Coordinates of C-alpha atoms and ligand atoms in Angstrom, one line a residue:
M1 CA 33.5 34.1 116.9
A2 CA 34.2 32.9 113.5
K3 CA 35.7 36.1 112.5
S4 CA 38.3 35.4 115.7
K5 CA 38.6 31.5 115.9
L6 CA 39.1 30.8 112.0
R7 CA 41.6 32.1 109.0
W8 CA 39.5 32.7 106.0
Q9 CA 40.3 32.5 102.7
Q10 CA 37.7 34.5 101.9
L11 CA 35.3 36.4 104.8
F12 CA 31.9 35.1 105.1
D13 CA 28.7 37.5 104.3
K14 CA 26.0 35.7 106.5
V15 CA 26.4 34.2 110.4
Q16 CA 23.5 31.8 108.9
Q17 CA 20.2 30.6 107.0
C18 CA 18.5 27.6 108.7
D19 CA 16.0 25.5 108.3
M20 CA 15.2 23.2 110.9
E21 CA 12.0 22.0 108.6
K22 CA 13.3 21.4 105.6
G23 CA 16.9 20.3 106.9
Q24 CA 18.4 23.2 104.9
F25 CA 21.7 24.5 107.0
S26 CA 24.3 27.6 105.4
W27 CA 26.7 28.5 107.8
F28 CA 29.2 31.3 106.9
S29 CA 27.6 31.8 103.7
N30 CA 29.9 32.7 100.6
G31 CA 32.9 32.5 102.9
S32 CA 35.8 30.0 101.9
L33 CA 38.9 28.7 103.9
N34 CA 40.5 25.2 104.5
I35 CA 40.6 23.2 107.2
S36 CA 44.2 22.0 107.1
D37 CA 45.6 25.6 106.8
N38 CA 44.0 26.5 109.7
C39 CA 45.3 23.1 112.0
I40 CA 48.6 24.0 110.1
D41 CA 49.5 26.7 108.2
R42 CA 48.4 29.0 110.3
H43 CA 50.6 27.4 113.3
V44 CA 53.6 26.9 111.6
E45 CA 53.7 30.8 110.6
S46 CA 54.0 31.5 114.0
N47 CA 55.6 28.8 115.9
P48 CA 56.6 26.0 113.5
D49 CA 58.8 24.1 116.5
Q50 CA 55.9 23.4 118.3
T51 CA 54.7 20.0 119.0
A52 CA 51.5 19.2 117.4
L53 CA 51.4 15.5 117.8
I54 CA 52.9 13.2 120.6
W55 CA 52.6 9.3 118.9
E56 CA 52.5 7.4 122.3
K57 CA 53.3 4.2 120.9
D58 CA 52.4 0.9 121.7
E59 CA 55.3 -0.1 124.1
P60 CA 55.6 2.8 126.8
G61 CA 58.5 5.4 126.4
T62 CA 58.6 5.2 122.6
E63 CA 56.9 8.0 121.8
E64 CA 57.8 10.4 119.2
R65 CA 56.9 14.0 118.8
V66 CA 56.0 16.2 115.8
S67 CA 56.0 19.3 115.0
Y68 CA 53.8 21.8 113.5
K69 CA 56.3 22.4 110.7
E70 CA 57.3 18.3 110.1
L71 CA 53.2 17.7 110.1
L72 CA 52.8 20.2 107.1
D73 CA 55.1 18.7 105.3
M74 CA 54.0 15.3 106.0
T75 CA 50.4 16.2 105.1
C76 CA 52.0 18.2 101.6
R77 CA 53.8 15.2 100.8
V78 CA 50.4 12.9 101.2
A79 CA 48.3 15.3 99.7
N80 CA 50.6 15.2 96.5
V81 CA 51.0 11.7 96.4
L82 CA 47.0 11.8 96.0
K83 CA 46.7 14.6 93.7
G84 CA 49.3 12.1 91.7
H85 CA 47.0 9.2 91.5
G86 CA 44.2 11.6 90.0
I87 CA 42.5 11.9 94.0
S88 CA 40.6 15.8 93.5
K89 CA 37.6 17.8 95.1
G90 CA 35.0 15.8 96.4
D91 CA 36.6 12.2 95.8
R92 CA 35.7 10.3 98.8
V93 CA 39.5 8.1 100.4
A94 CA 39.1 5.5 103.0
I95 CA 41.7 5.6 105.6
Y96 CA 41.6 2.3 107.9
M97 CA 44.4 2.9 109.7
P98 CA 45.5 2.6 113.4
N99 CA 46.5 6.1 115.2
S100 CA 49.5 7.2 113.9
P101 CA 50.7 10.9 112.3
L102 CA 50.4 9.4 109.1
A103 CA 46.8 8.6 109.7
V104 CA 46.2 12.4 111.1
A105 CA 48.5 13.6 108.1
S106 CA 46.2 11.4 105.5
M107 CA 42.9 13.3 107.3
L108 CA 44.8 16.3 106.9
A109 CA 46.1 15.7 103.3
C110 CA 42.6 14.6 102.3
M111 CA 41.1 18.4 103.7
R112 CA 44.4 19.6 102.1
I113 CA 42.8 18.6 98.2
G114 CA 39.2 18.7 99.3
A115 CA 39.0 15.2 99.1
V116 CA 36.2 13.7 101.4
H117 CA 37.6 11.7 104.1
S118 CA 35.7 8.1 105.3
V119 CA 38.1 7.0 108.4
V120 CA 36.5 3.2 109.1
F121 CA 37.9 1.7 112.3
A122 CA 40.8 -0.1 112.1
G123 CA 38.9 -2.8 114.2
F124 CA 36.5 -3.3 111.4
S125 CA 36.0 -6.4 109.9
A126 CA 37.3 -7.0 105.9
E127 CA 33.3 -6.9 105.4
A128 CA 32.5 -3.9 107.2
L129 CA 35.3 -1.8 105.1
A130 CA 34.1 -3.3 102.1
T131 CA 30.4 -2.0 102.6
R132 CA 31.8 1.3 103.6
I133 CA 33.7 1.5 100.5
Q134 CA 31.0 0.7 98.4
D135 CA 28.5 2.8 99.9
A136 CA 30.8 6.1 99.3
S137 CA 32.1 4.9 95.9
C138 CA 35.4 5.7 97.5
V139 CA 38.4 5.6 94.4
A140 CA 41.2 5.0 97.0
V141 CA 42.0 3.3 100.8
I142 CA 44.8 4.4 102.9
T143 CA 46.6 2.0 105.0
T144 CA 49.3 0.2 107.1
D145 CA 50.9 -3.4 106.5
Q146 CA 49.7 -3.9 109.8
A147 CA 49.2 -2.7 113.3
V148 CA 49.9 -3.2 116.8
R149 CA 47.7 -3.0 119.5
G150 CA 48.6 -4.0 123.4
G151 CA 51.6 -6.0 121.9
K152 CA 49.3 -7.8 119.4
I153 CA 50.0 -7.8 115.4
I154 CA 46.9 -7.3 113.6
E155 CA 47.4 -7.8 110.0
L156 CA 45.3 -4.8 108.3
K157 CA 46.7 -5.0 104.7
K158 CA 45.3 -8.5 105.0
M159 CA 41.6 -6.9 105.7
V160 CA 42.0 -4.6 102.7
D161 CA 43.2 -6.9 100.5
S162 CA 40.0 -9.2 100.7
A163 CA 37.0 -5.7 101.1
V164 CA 39.0 -4.1 97.7
E165 CA 38.3 -7.0 95.8
Q166 CA 34.6 -6.6 96.5
C167 CA 34.9 -3.0 95.6
P168 CA 35.5 -1.7 91.7
S169 CA 35.3 1.7 92.6
V170 CA 38.8 2.1 94.4
R171 CA 42.0 2.5 92.0
N172 CA 44.9 2.9 94.6
V173 CA 45.5 1.2 97.9
F174 CA 48.4 3.6 99.8
V175 CA 50.0 1.5 101.9
A176 CA 52.5 2.8 104.9
S177 CA 54.5 0.8 107.2
R178 CA 53.9 0.6 110.8
T179 CA 55.6 -2.6 111.5
G180 CA 58.0 -2.9 107.9
A181 CA 56.2 -6.5 107.6
D182 CA 57.1 -7.8 104.3
V183 CA 52.8 -8.5 103.1
P184 CA 52.0 -8.9 99.5
Y185 CA 50.9 -6.3 97.3
Q186 CA 48.0 -6.7 95.5
S187 CA 47.4 -5.0 92.0
K188 CA 46.4 -1.7 93.3
D189 CA 48.7 -1.0 95.7
V190 CA 51.3 1.4 96.0
S191 CA 53.8 2.1 98.8
L192 CA 53.1 5.7 100.3
D193 CA 56.4 5.9 101.8
K194 CA 58.0 5.6 98.9
L195 CA 55.8 8.0 96.8
M196 CA 56.3 10.7 99.9
E197 CA 59.9 10.5 100.1
Q198 CA 59.9 11.9 96.3
A199 CA 56.6 14.3 96.7
D200 CA 56.9 18.0 97.5
T201 CA 56.7 19.2 100.3
S202 CA 55.0 22.1 99.6
C203 CA 50.9 21.9 98.2
P204 CA 48.4 24.9 97.9
A205 CA 45.3 24.1 100.4
E206 CA 42.1 23.6 98.5
Q207 CA 39.7 27.0 98.6
M208 CA 36.5 25.1 100.3
E209 CA 33.5 26.8 100.6
S210 CA 31.7 26.9 104.0
E211 CA 28.9 24.1 103.4
D212 CA 31.3 21.5 101.5
P213 CA 31.7 18.5 103.0
S214 CA 34.8 18.3 104.5
F215 CA 34.6 13.7 105.6
M216 CA 32.3 11.7 106.0
L217 CA 32.1 8.8 109.3
Y218 CA 29.7 6.1 109.6
T219 CA 27.2 5.0 112.4
S220 CA 25.1 2.6 113.2
G221 CA 21.4 3.3 113.6
S222 CA 18.3 1.8 114.4
T223 CA 18.0 -0.1 111.0
G224 CA 20.6 -2.7 109.3
K225 CA 22.3 -0.2 107.5
P226 CA 25.6 2.0 109.2
K227 CA 25.0 5.4 107.7
G228 CA 27.9 7.7 106.5
L229 CA 27.2 11.4 108.1
L230 CA 28.5 14.0 105.9
H231 CA 30.1 17.0 107.7
S232 CA 30.5 21.1 106.8
T233 CA 33.6 22.7 106.6
A234 CA 33.7 25.8 108.2
G235 CA 31.3 25.2 111.0
Y236 CA 32.0 21.6 111.7
L237 CA 36.1 23.4 112.4
L238 CA 34.6 26.6 114.4
Y239 CA 32.5 23.9 116.9
V240 CA 35.1 21.7 117.8
A241 CA 37.7 24.7 117.9
L242 CA 35.3 26.3 120.8
T243 CA 34.1 23.1 122.4
H244 CA 37.6 22.1 122.6
Q245 CA 38.8 25.2 123.9
A246 CA 36.0 26.1 126.6
V247 CA 35.1 22.3 127.9
F248 CA 38.6 21.6 128.0
N249 CA 40.1 24.8 129.1
C250 CA 43.0 24.5 126.7
S251 CA 45.4 26.9 125.1
P252 CA 48.7 26.5 122.8
G253 CA 51.8 25.1 125.4
D254 CA 49.3 22.3 126.9
V255 CA 49.1 18.8 126.5
Y256 CA 46.1 17.5 125.7
A257 CA 45.4 13.4 125.7
C258 CA 42.6 12.5 124.4
V259 CA 42.6 8.4 124.4
A260 CA 40.1 7.9 121.7
D261 CA 40.8 6.0 118.2
I262 CA 40.6 8.5 115.0
G263 CA 38.0 5.8 113.7
W264 CA 35.5 7.5 115.6
I265 CA 33.8 11.1 115.9
T266 CA 35.6 11.3 119.0
G267 CA 39.1 11.0 117.4
H268 CA 38.2 13.5 114.8
S269 CA 36.5 16.3 116.8
Y270 CA 38.9 15.8 119.9
V271 CA 42.5 14.1 119.1
V272 CA 42.6 16.0 115.3
Y273 CA 40.9 18.8 114.7
G274 CA 39.9 20.5 117.5
P275 CA 43.3 20.3 119.1
L276 CA 45.2 21.3 115.9
S277 CA 42.8 24.5 115.0
N278 CA 43.6 25.5 118.7
G279 CA 47.6 25.0 118.1
V280 CA 47.5 22.6 121.4
T281 CA 49.8 19.4 121.8
S282 CA 47.6 16.4 121.1
V283 CA 48.6 12.7 121.9
L284 CA 47.5 10.1 119.8
F285 CA 47.3 7.1 121.8
E286 CA 47.7 3.7 119.9
S287 CA 47.6 1.4 122.7
I288 CA 45.0 -0.2 124.8
P289 CA 44.3 0.9 128.9
T290 CA 45.8 -2.2 129.7
Y291 CA 49.2 -2.3 128.4
P292 CA 51.2 -3.0 130.0
D293 CA 49.3 -3.2 133.0
P294 CA 46.6 -1.0 133.8
G295 CA 48.9 1.9 135.0
R296 CA 49.5 2.5 131.4
Y297 CA 47.2 5.9 131.5
W298 CA 48.4 7.2 134.5
E299 CA 52.0 6.5 133.6
M300 CA 51.6 8.1 130.4
V301 CA 50.2 11.3 132.4
E302 CA 53.2 11.4 134.3
R303 CA 55.9 11.2 131.2
L304 CA 53.7 13.3 129.2
K305 CA 53.0 15.8 131.4
V306 CA 49.2 15.9 130.3
N307 CA 47.0 18.6 131.1
Q308 CA 43.6 17.4 130.1
F309 CA 42.6 13.6 129.9
Y310 CA 39.5 12.7 127.7
T311 CA 38.6 9.0 127.9
A312 CA 35.5 6.8 127.6
P313 CA 33.4 5.4 130.9
T314 CA 34.3 1.9 130.4
A315 CA 37.7 2.3 130.2
I316 CA 37.3 3.9 133.8
R317 CA 35.1 1.1 134.8
L318 CA 37.7 -1.6 133.7
L319 CA 40.9 0.3 135.4
I320 CA 38.4 0.3 138.8
K321 CA 38.1 -3.4 138.7
A322 CA 41.8 -3.0 138.5
G323 CA 42.5 -1.7 142.1
D324 CA 42.8 2.3 143.2
S325 CA 46.4 1.5 143.8
W326 CA 47.8 2.2 139.8
P327 CA 46.8 6.0 140.0
Q328 CA 48.5 6.5 143.0
K329 CA 51.7 5.2 141.8
Y330 CA 51.9 8.2 139.6
N331 CA 52.5 11.6 139.8
L332 CA 49.2 13.2 138.5
S333 CA 49.8 17.0 139.2
S334 CA 49.8 18.3 135.8
L335 CA 46.3 17.1 135.3
R336 CA 43.8 19.8 134.7
T337 CA 40.4 18.8 133.4
L338 CA 39.3 14.9 133.0
G339 CA 36.7 14.2 130.8
C340 CA 34.6 11.0 129.2
V341 CA 32.1 10.7 126.4
G342 CA 30.4 7.8 124.9
E343 CA 28.2 6.0 127.4
P344 CA 27.0 7.5 130.9
L345 CA 29.7 7.9 133.6
N346 CA 28.0 6.6 136.4
H347 CA 28.3 7.5 139.9
E348 CA 30.8 5.4 141.1
A349 CA 33.1 5.9 138.5
W350 CA 32.7 9.3 138.4
E351 CA 33.6 9.3 142.0
W352 CA 36.9 7.3 141.6
Y353 CA 38.0 9.4 138.3
N354 CA 37.7 12.6 140.4
K355 CA 39.4 10.9 143.8
F356 CA 42.2 8.8 142.6
V357 CA 42.9 10.3 139.0
G358 CA 41.8 13.9 139.3
Q359 CA 42.7 13.7 143.3
S360 CA 39.8 16.2 143.9
R361 CA 41.2 18.8 142.1
C362 CA 40.5 18.4 138.7
D363 CA 37.3 19.7 136.9
I364 CA 35.5 16.3 135.7
V365 CA 33.7 16.8 132.5
D366 CA 30.9 14.2 131.2
T367 CA 29.9 15.5 127.8
W368 CA 27.6 14.7 126.2
W369 CA 27.5 14.3 122.0
Q370 CA 27.0 11.6 119.0
T371 CA 28.7 11.6 115.5
E372 CA 25.5 13.5 114.4
T373 CA 26.3 16.6 116.5
G374 CA 30.2 17.0 115.4
G375 CA 30.9 18.0 118.8
I376 CA 30.1 18.7 122.7
C377 CA 26.4 19.7 123.1
I378 CA 25.9 19.2 126.6
T379 CA 28.4 19.1 129.5
P380 CA 29.1 20.8 132.9
R381 CA 32.0 23.6 131.6
P382 CA 32.3 26.3 130.3
S383 CA 30.9 28.1 133.6
E384 CA 31.9 30.6 135.8
S385 CA 34.9 29.1 137.2
G386 CA 33.9 26.9 141.1
A387 CA 30.5 26.6 139.8
E388 CA 28.7 23.4 140.7
I389 CA 29.9 19.9 139.1
L390 CA 27.7 16.9 140.2
P391 CA 28.3 13.8 139.1
G392 CA 26.3 11.2 136.9
M393 CA 25.1 13.9 134.7
P394 CA 26.2 16.0 131.6
M395 CA 24.5 18.9 133.2
R396 CA 24.4 22.0 131.0
P397 CA 24.0 23.0 127.6
F398 CA 27.2 24.3 125.8
F399 CA 27.3 27.9 124.1
G400 CA 24.0 28.1 121.3
I401 CA 22.5 24.5 121.8
E402 CA 19.1 24.4 123.3
P403 CA 17.8 21.7 124.9
A404 CA 14.3 20.7 124.4
L405 CA 12.7 17.5 126.1
L406 CA 8.9 16.1 123.7
D407 CA 7.0 13.8 124.6
S408 CA 5.4 11.1 122.5
Q409 CA 3.5 13.5 121.5
Q410 CA 5.5 15.9 120.0
R411 CA 4.9 18.5 122.7
E412 CA 8.1 20.2 124.0
L413 CA 8.4 20.0 127.9
I414 CA 8.3 23.0 129.4
G415 CA 9.4 23.5 133.5
N416 CA 12.0 21.2 135.3
D417 CA 11.4 17.7 136.7
V418 CA 10.1 16.0 133.2
T419 CA 11.6 13.7 131.1
G420 CA 11.3 13.2 127.2
S421 CA 13.1 12.7 123.7
L422 CA 16.1 15.0 123.6
C423 CA 15.9 16.9 120.6
I424 CA 17.7 20.5 120.1
K425 CA 16.1 23.2 119.1
K426 CA 18.3 25.5 117.3
P427 CA 20.8 24.6 114.2
W428 CA 24.0 24.7 115.5
P429 CA 27.7 25.3 113.4
G430 CA 28.6 21.5 113.9
M431 CA 25.9 19.4 113.0
A432 CA 25.9 17.0 110.7
R433 CA 24.4 18.3 107.1
S434 CA 22.9 14.4 105.9
I435 CA 23.8 11.3 104.8
Y436 CA 25.7 11.1 102.0
G437 CA 23.8 9.9 99.5
D438 CA 20.4 9.3 101.2
H439 CA 19.4 12.9 102.7
E440 CA 15.7 11.8 103.0
R441 CA 16.8 8.8 105.8
F442 CA 18.7 12.3 107.2
L443 CA 15.2 13.9 107.2
D444 CA 13.5 11.2 108.5
T445 CA 16.0 10.3 110.9
Y446 CA 17.0 13.3 113.1
L447 CA 14.7 16.3 111.6
R448 CA 11.0 14.6 111.2
P449 CA 10.5 12.7 114.2
F450 CA 9.7 16.1 116.0
P451 CA 9.2 18.6 113.4
G452 CA 11.1 22.1 114.0
Y453 CA 13.6 19.9 116.0
Y454 CA 17.1 17.9 116.0
F455 CA 16.0 14.5 117.4
S456 CA 18.9 12.6 119.0
G457 CA 18.1 9.5 119.4
D458 CA 18.4 9.7 123.3
G459 CA 16.3 10.7 126.1
A460 CA 16.9 12.4 128.7
H461 CA 15.4 13.6 132.8
R462 CA 16.2 17.5 133.5
H463 CA 16.3 17.7 136.7
S464 CA 14.8 20.1 139.2
N465 CA 17.8 22.4 139.2
G466 CA 17.5 22.9 135.5
Y467 CA 20.2 20.1 134.6
Y468 CA 20.7 17.5 132.2
Q469 CA 21.1 14.0 132.6
I470 CA 20.8 10.8 130.0
T471 CA 18.7 8.4 130.1
G472 CA 19.6 6.0 127.4
R473 CA 18.9 5.9 123.9
T474 CA 15.2 5.4 123.0
D475 CA 15.5 3.3 119.6
D476 CA 17.3 0.0 119.1
V477 CA 20.8 1.1 119.1
I478 CA 22.8 -0.3 121.8
N479 CA 26.2 0.7 123.5
V480 CA 28.8 -1.5 123.4
S481 CA 31.9 -0.3 125.9
G482 CA 30.9 3.4 123.8
H483 CA 30.8 1.9 120.2
R484 CA 27.7 2.1 118.5
L485 CA 25.8 -0.9 117.5
G486 CA 22.3 -1.2 116.0
T487 CA 20.5 -4.3 116.9
A488 CA 19.5 -4.7 113.5
E489 CA 23.0 -4.6 112.3
V490 CA 23.7 -7.8 114.1
E491 CA 20.5 -9.5 113.6
D492 CA 21.1 -8.9 109.5
A493 CA 24.5 -10.8 110.2
M494 CA 23.3 -13.5 111.9
D495 CA 20.5 -14.4 110.3
E496 CA 22.7 -15.5 107.3
H497 CA 23.4 -19.0 109.4
E498 CA 21.8 -21.7 107.0
S499 CA 20.1 -22.9 110.2
V500 CA 18.6 -19.8 111.4
A501 CA 14.9 -18.9 111.4
E502 CA 14.5 -15.9 113.2
T503 CA 17.3 -14.0 115.7
A504 CA 16.4 -11.1 118.2
V505 CA 19.5 -9.0 119.7
I506 CA 19.2 -6.4 122.5
G507 CA 21.4 -5.2 125.1
T508 CA 22.0 -5.6 128.4
P509 CA 23.4 -4.1 131.6
H510 CA 27.2 -4.9 131.8
E511 CA 29.5 -4.2 134.2
V512 CA 32.3 -2.9 132.5
K513 CA 31.1 -2.2 128.4
G514 CA 28.2 -0.7 129.9
E515 CA 25.8 -3.0 127.4
G516 CA 26.2 -6.4 126.6
I517 CA 25.0 -8.1 123.5
Y518 CA 22.4 -10.9 124.5
A519 CA 20.9 -12.6 121.0
F520 CA 17.9 -14.8 121.3
I521 CA 17.8 -17.7 118.6
V522 CA 14.9 -19.4 116.7
L523 CA 16.3 -22.4 114.5
K524 CA 14.6 -23.4 111.6
D525 CA 12.3 -26.6 112.5
E526 CA 14.7 -29.0 110.0
S527 CA 17.9 -27.8 111.7
T528 CA 19.8 -31.2 112.9
E529 CA 22.6 -29.0 113.8
D530 CA 24.9 -29.1 117.0
E531 CA 23.5 -26.0 119.2
N532 CA 27.0 -24.8 120.6
K533 CA 28.5 -25.7 116.9
V534 CA 25.2 -23.0 115.8
K535 CA 26.8 -20.6 118.8
M536 CA 29.9 -20.6 118.0
E537 CA 29.4 -19.9 113.9
L538 CA 27.1 -17.2 114.9
K539 CA 29.8 -15.7 116.9
E540 CA 32.2 -16.1 113.9
M541 CA 29.9 -14.9 111.6
V542 CA 29.4 -10.9 113.3
A543 CA 33.3 -11.2 113.7
V544 CA 33.7 -11.6 110.2
N545 CA 30.5 -9.0 109.0
I546 CA 31.1 -6.3 111.9
A547 CA 33.7 -6.7 114.1
K548 CA 35.1 -8.5 117.5
F549 CA 33.4 -5.7 119.9
A550 CA 29.8 -7.0 118.0
V551 CA 29.8 -10.7 119.2
P552 CA 27.4 -11.0 121.3
D553 CA 28.0 -12.0 124.9
H554 CA 25.2 -14.5 125.4
I555 CA 23.6 -16.5 122.6
L556 CA 20.1 -18.5 123.3
I557 CA 18.3 -20.8 121.4
V558 CA 14.5 -20.5 121.8
P559 CA 11.9 -22.4 120.3
G560 CA 10.0 -19.1 119.8
L561 CA 10.2 -15.0 119.9
P562 CA 7.6 -13.4 122.0
K563 CA 5.7 -11.6 119.6
T564 CA 2.4 -9.9 119.5
R565 CA -0.8 -10.7 116.9
S566 CA 0.0 -8.6 114.5
G567 CA 4.2 -10.4 114.6
K568 CA 6.2 -7.6 116.5
I569 CA 8.5 -9.1 118.5
M570 CA 8.3 -7.5 122.2
R571 CA 12.0 -6.6 122.6
R572 CA 10.8 -5.4 126.4
I573 CA 9.9 -8.7 127.7
L574 CA 13.1 -9.9 126.2
R575 CA 15.0 -6.8 127.7
K576 CA 13.5 -8.1 130.8
I577 CA 14.7 -11.7 130.9
A578 CA 18.1 -10.4 129.6
G579 CA 18.3 -8.2 133.0
G580 CA 17.4 -10.9 135.1
E581 CA 14.3 -9.1 136.0
L582 CA 12.1 -12.4 136.0
S583 CA 9.2 -11.1 138.2
A584 CA 8.8 -7.9 136.3
L585 CA 8.2 -9.4 132.9
G586 CA 4.7 -7.1 133.1
D587 CA 1.3 -8.2 130.9
V588 CA 2.1 -11.0 128.4
S589 CA -1.3 -11.3 127.8
T590 CA -1.5 -9.3 124.6
L591 CA 1.3 -12.4 123.0
A592 CA 0.2 -14.4 120.3
D593 CA 1.7 -17.2 122.1
P594 CA 2.1 -15.7 126.0
S595 CA 3.4 -19.5 127.0
V596 CA 6.2 -19.2 124.9
V597 CA 7.8 -16.5 127.7
E598 CA 8.1 -19.1 129.9
V599 CA 10.2 -21.7 127.9
I600 CA 12.1 -19.0 127.3
V601 CA 12.8 -18.3 131.0
K602 CA 13.5 -21.4 131.8
L603 CA 16.0 -21.9 129.3
H604 CA 17.9 -18.3 130.3
V605 CA 17.9 -19.8 134.1
V606 CA 19.3 -23.0 133.1
A607 CA 22.0 -21.5 130.5
R608 CA 22.6 -18.4 133.3
Ligands
PRX1 O1 23.5 7.4 123.7 C1 24.3 8.6 123.7 C2 25.9 8.6 124.3 O2 26.4 7.9 122.9 C3 25.8 7.9 121.9 C4 26.2 8.9 120.9 O3 27.3 7.9 120.1 P1 28.5 8.0 118.6 O4 27.9 8.4 117.6 O5 28.8 7.0 118.7 O6 29.1 9.2 119.6 C5 29.7 8.7 120.9 C6 31.2 9.8 120.9 C7 30.3 11.5 120.6 C8 24.7 8.9 122.1 O7 23.7 9.0 121.3 N1 26.4 8.9 124.6 C9 27.5 9.9 124.3 N2 27.9 11.2 125.7 C10 26.9 9.9 126.7 C11 26.0 9.3 125.8 N3 25.5 8.5 126.9 C12 25.4 9.4 127.9 N4 26.2 10.7 128.6 C13 27.2 10.8 128.0 N5 28.0 11.6 127.9

């Protein structure tokens, strides 16, 4: 597959040399290739005018099409601008931009010159952006003057200004125009548009070794600091190309729409690299599912004649609430495959997606994967046509993926009807290779918990028919509207408040978001601050330090937290209280002070 699906500058001589226990992975050794050459140049040679991207801008009906030839031109110009500013192979470049052809060209331009991009979701705060820039010592940031989402203006450049103040490694900020607003320039700022006008439209693609890092992407884990996962070049590209083609049954000529943001792994693998390497037309969605109304996706499907549509369960649940009539207003006959990712697609949402959007004739693919896996690992397709697809689970492993369920004694569970920690037994080309600057943490998080296996952090059940169902995270990671967050990250942000002694954050079931955030706060004894004021300040602190989506839905101020005698917070009990399972709190006798539970329950009931 690597030989036939990818274009090599130099062919590899060995398929794989991997050691799961040692955390050493090498796929396609001694081969070299360039991702931007694979995603653009090859298609320009055979079909230059084919549409690569449809930029579905915030206002419906204002879409712009970019051909593969135009994308090459744009990419080479950006690449030459970056090179002209001294950026070269191995340098890290932060990209903080909304979905746009220029954002894609910026990613591909980094690939072209071998710079490692670190796309930071444009919904993250200035503080969060700064932490990520500092961790990777990025030498440059690419951004836009403003962003537009759901008719609202977001002051992107202002965020970058305050982030870059704290980042001495940044030499230049390249500012592109999205709205044309007159934003003030700082000393490091340069106009990307102006520089691109003068730049050459050709730029040779750097020769990259198969295992050279291609990009890094931050994700949350159970400890406070987000991890910059590093992905490979050849293995990553092959894996996303294969999965994209097979899972979505996609071929050139198709109009494929994954409505994710490029700031997440779904945007990397299934808006940019998978679809472009397969030469299809990829839709770049800039808006939100309810703008200008909850028919936005379906109106877009009709207008652009979308064949494959890929979204997140949280968006489907939001649209179900808006009513069945929205998808019924539009002609959805172009659709063939409907995908979902990010959290479990519950039965009700699956049935609605199937009936009202898929008109009971499309394949529904509930795809399980992670930032770390690079691409889809468990999914109903591909499988022989007509093979059953059941709601509520991703079902079957993709080619080359060998899932395993392990128990707490690190024993692999054999047979069906078993539940355990979801691991993958054999290396696959798309897996992340390391955490930037901290390979030990990579080993500790993913490879040491179950020696010889990759550990996902999720639990799963293998049904009697052998199909896999995900049961959720087994660690302190929560999933809010498909956005992954560490509870410790949110706690760290709130612990900074001068009146706060202690915090405990947990995820609690939420009708639309999948999980909501519930924060239990203990104030310092000497605190005399008004509780409502503290709550407002805490919400603001989370928005400023992380992002708006991380702001807790509920904050409960309590006199103490339930702790064991050794001082460990019993989150199990807090989870039950937050979830309203008040009669099933379980044994509290092992707590240092069991009476605190009763008090918390009372406060919770009053607050509700
Ligand atoms: O808990 C799983 C959940 O999302 C986590 C990965 O999050 P992230 O790295 O942000 O990547 C999301 C997009 C690939 C997983 O550990 N998850 C993802 N897909 C599913 C899922 N949970 C259940 N069903 C899925 N299909």
